[in-house]
Coordinates of C-alpha atoms in Angstrom, one line a residue:
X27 CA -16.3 3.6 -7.9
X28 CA -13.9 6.1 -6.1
X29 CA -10.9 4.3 -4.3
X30 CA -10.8 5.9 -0.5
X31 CA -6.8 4.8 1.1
X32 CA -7.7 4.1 4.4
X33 CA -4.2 5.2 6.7
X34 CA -3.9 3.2 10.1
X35 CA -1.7 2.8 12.7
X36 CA 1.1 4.9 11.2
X37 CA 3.0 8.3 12.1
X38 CA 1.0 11.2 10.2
X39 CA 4.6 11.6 8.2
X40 CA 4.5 8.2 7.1
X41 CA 0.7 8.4 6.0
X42 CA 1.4 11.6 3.9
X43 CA 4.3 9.7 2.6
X44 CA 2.2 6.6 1.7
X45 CA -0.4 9.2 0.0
X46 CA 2.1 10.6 -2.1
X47 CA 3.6 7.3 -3.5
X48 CA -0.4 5.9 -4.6
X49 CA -1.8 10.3 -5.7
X50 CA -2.1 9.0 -8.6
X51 CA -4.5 6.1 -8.6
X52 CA -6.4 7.0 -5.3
X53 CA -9.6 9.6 -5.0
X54 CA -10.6 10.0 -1.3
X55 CA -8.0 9.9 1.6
X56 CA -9.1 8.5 5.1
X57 CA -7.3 9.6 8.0
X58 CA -8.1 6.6 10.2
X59 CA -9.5 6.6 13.1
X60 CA -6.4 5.1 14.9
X61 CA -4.1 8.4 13.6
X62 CA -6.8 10.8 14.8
X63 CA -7.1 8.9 18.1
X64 CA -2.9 8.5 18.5
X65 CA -2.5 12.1 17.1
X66 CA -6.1 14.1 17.4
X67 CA -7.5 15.8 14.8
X68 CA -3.7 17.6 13.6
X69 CA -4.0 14.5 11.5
X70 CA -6.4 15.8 10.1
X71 CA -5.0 19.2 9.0
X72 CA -2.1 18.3 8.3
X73 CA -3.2 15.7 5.7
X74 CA -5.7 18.4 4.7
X75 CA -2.6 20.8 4.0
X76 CA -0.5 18.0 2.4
X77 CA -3.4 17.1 -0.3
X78 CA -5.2 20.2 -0.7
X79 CA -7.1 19.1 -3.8
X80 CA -8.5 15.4 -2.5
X81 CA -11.5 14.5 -0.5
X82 CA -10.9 13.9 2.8
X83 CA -12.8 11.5 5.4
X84 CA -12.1 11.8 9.1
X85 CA -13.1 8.3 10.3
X86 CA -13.7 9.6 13.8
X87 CA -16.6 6.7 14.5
X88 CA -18.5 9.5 16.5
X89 CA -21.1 7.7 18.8
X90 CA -22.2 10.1 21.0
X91 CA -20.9 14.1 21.5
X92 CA -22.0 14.6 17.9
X93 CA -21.3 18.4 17.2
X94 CA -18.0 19.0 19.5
X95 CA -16.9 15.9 17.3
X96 CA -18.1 16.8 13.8
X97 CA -17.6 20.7 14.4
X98 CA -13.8 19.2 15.1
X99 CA -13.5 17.6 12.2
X100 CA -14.4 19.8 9.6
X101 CA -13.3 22.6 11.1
X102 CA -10.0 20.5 10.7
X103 CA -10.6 20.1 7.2
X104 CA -12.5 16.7 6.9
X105 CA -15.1 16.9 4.0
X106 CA -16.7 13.9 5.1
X107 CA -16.9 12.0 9.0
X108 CA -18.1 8.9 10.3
X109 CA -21.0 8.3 12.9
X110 CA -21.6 4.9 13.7
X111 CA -25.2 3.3 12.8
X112 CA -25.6 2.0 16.5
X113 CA -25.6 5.7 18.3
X114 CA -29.0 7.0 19.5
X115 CA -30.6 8.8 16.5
X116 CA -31.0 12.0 18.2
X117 CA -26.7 11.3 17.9
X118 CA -26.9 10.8 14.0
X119 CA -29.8 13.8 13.8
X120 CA -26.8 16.1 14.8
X121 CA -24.4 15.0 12.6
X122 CA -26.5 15.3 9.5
X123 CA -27.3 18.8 11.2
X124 CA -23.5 19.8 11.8
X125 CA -22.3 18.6 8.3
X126 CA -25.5 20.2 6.6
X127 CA -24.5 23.6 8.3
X128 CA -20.8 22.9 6.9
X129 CA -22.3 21.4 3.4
X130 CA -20.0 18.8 4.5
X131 CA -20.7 15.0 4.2
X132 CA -21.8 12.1 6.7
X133 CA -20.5 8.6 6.4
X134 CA -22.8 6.0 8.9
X135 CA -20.9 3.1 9.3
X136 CA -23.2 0.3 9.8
X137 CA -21.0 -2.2 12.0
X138 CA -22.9 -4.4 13.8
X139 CA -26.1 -2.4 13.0
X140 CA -29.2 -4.4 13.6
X141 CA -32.1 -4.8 10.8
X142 CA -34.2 -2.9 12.9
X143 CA -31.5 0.0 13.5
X144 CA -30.6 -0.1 9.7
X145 CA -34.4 0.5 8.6
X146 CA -34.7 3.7 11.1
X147 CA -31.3 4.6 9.4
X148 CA -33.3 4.6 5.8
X149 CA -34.3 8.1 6.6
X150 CA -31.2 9.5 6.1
X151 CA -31.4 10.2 2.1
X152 CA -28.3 12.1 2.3
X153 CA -25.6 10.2 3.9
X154 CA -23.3 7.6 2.7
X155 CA -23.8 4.4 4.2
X156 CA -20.4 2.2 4.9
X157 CA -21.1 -1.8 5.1
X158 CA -18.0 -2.8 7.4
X159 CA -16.2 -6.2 8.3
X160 CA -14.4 -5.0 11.6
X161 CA -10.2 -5.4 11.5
X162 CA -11.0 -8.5 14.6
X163 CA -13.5 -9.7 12.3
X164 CA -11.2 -10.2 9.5
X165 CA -8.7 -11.6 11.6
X166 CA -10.5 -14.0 13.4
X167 CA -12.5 -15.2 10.4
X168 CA -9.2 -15.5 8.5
X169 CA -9.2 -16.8 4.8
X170 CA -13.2 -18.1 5.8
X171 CA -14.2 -14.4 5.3
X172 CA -16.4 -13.9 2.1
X173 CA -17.1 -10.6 2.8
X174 CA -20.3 -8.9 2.5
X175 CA -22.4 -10.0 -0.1
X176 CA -26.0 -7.6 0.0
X177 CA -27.0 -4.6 1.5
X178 CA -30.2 -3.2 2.9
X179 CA -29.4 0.5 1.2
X180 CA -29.8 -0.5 -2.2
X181 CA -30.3 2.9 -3.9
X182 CA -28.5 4.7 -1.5
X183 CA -24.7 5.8 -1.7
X184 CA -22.7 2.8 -0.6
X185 CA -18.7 2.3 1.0
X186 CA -17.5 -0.9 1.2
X187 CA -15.0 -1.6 3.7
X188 CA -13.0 -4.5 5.8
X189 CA -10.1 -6.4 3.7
X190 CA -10.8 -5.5 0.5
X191 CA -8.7 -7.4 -1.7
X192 CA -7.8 -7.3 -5.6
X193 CA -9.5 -10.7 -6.2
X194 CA -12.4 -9.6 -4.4
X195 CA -13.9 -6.3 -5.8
X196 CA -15.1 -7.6 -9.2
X197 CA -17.7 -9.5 -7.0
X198 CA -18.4 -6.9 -4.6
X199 CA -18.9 -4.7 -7.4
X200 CA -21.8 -7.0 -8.3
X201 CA -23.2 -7.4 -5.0
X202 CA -23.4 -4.4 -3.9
X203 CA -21.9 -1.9 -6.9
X204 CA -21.1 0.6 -4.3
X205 CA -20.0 4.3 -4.8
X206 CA -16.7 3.7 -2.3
X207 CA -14.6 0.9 -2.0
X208 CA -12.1 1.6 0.9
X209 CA -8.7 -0.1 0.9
X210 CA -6.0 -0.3 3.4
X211 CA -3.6 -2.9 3.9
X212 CA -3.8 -4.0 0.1
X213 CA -2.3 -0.7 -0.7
X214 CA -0.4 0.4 2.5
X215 CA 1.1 -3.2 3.4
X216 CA 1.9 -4.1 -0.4
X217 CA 5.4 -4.5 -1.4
X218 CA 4.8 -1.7 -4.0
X219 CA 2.3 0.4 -2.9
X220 CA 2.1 3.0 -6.0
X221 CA 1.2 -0.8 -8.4
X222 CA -1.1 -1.9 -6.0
X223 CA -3.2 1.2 -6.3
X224 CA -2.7 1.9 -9.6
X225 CA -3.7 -2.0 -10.3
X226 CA -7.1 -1.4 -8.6
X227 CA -7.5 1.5 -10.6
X228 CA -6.9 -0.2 -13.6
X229 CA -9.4 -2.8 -12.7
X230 CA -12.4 -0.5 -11.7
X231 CA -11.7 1.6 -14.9
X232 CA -12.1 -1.9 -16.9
X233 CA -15.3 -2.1 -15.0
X234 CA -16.8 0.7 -16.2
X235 CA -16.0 2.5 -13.0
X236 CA -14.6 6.2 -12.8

């Protein structure tokens, strides 16, 4: 499993800071979609510039202006962007299209996706498919949250996001053993953010993970 920081609600100074202190332990780098909405898509270049050697996702939650939006982001640097699942397909058509022309990645995030929307989404072989507890949903649902325990892309490259916690991945590892787990607040809120990474690393290394 890679580990992909998710950076929110900062200054893009403090997220490159934050990056720096967890390098180490951390694969992918997502510049949120709160820095690229507070700060456009410099965020994304200038994290780009900052970690020249680390896969970047620009979180942009496109739902409709597909190519302006994707041609944006990787033209900023952005190896992979988010569409969400919900958006008309002809929406999700053009992202696969712009990010194929780019040999770029796609990332659907399947937030409240219907089972009807999520088998039309089957078709696309190629992207990563992101199964997503929203920030209100982990807020409101509090310690009740169990997270989510199966997914309807089994076989498909899978990101797990929404509160991701150290006592929580083992079993989301078995549920739904996906290729991404994304991780914000246990990193970036921790009191030592460079052992809390390097602490998840440890663990999905004991895993078997790489």
């Amino acid at each position: 499993m890679k580990i992909q920081l998710a950076l929110d609600r900062m200054e893009i100074a403090e997220a490159i800071e934050m990056t720096r202190q967890v390098e180490e332990s951390i694969d992918w780098i997502e510049v949120g979609t709160s820095l690229i909405k507070e700060f456009g898509v410099s965020s994304i270049k200038e994290i780009r510039q900052a970690f020249p050697n680390k896969q970047i996702v620009a979180d942009i939650k496109t739902i409709d202006n597909a190519r302006y939006e994707f041609d944006l982001c990787f033209e900023s640097g952005a190896d992979v962007a988010t569409v969400m699942g919900v958006s008309p397909l002809v929406t999700i058509d053009t992202c696969m299209e712009v990010a194929n022309r780019y040999q770029k990645k796609v990332m659907i995030d399947l937030l409240n996706t219907s089972d009807e929307q999520k088998r039309e989404l089957r078709k696309y072989k190629d992207a990563i498919f992101c199964e997503h507890l929203s920030k209100d949903q982990q807020e409101e649902l509090g310690s009740q949250n169990q997270g989510i325990s199966e997914s309807a892309f089994s076989g498909f490259q899978i990101a797990a996001a929404g509160g991701i916690k150290l006592d929580s991945i083992q079993e989301l590892a078995q549920s739904l053993n996906p290729a991404v787990v994304i991780i914000g607040s246990a990193i970036t809120k921790a009191n030592h953010p460079s052992k809390a990474a390097a602490q998840f690393k440890q663990l999905i290394n004991q895993m078997g993970g790489k």
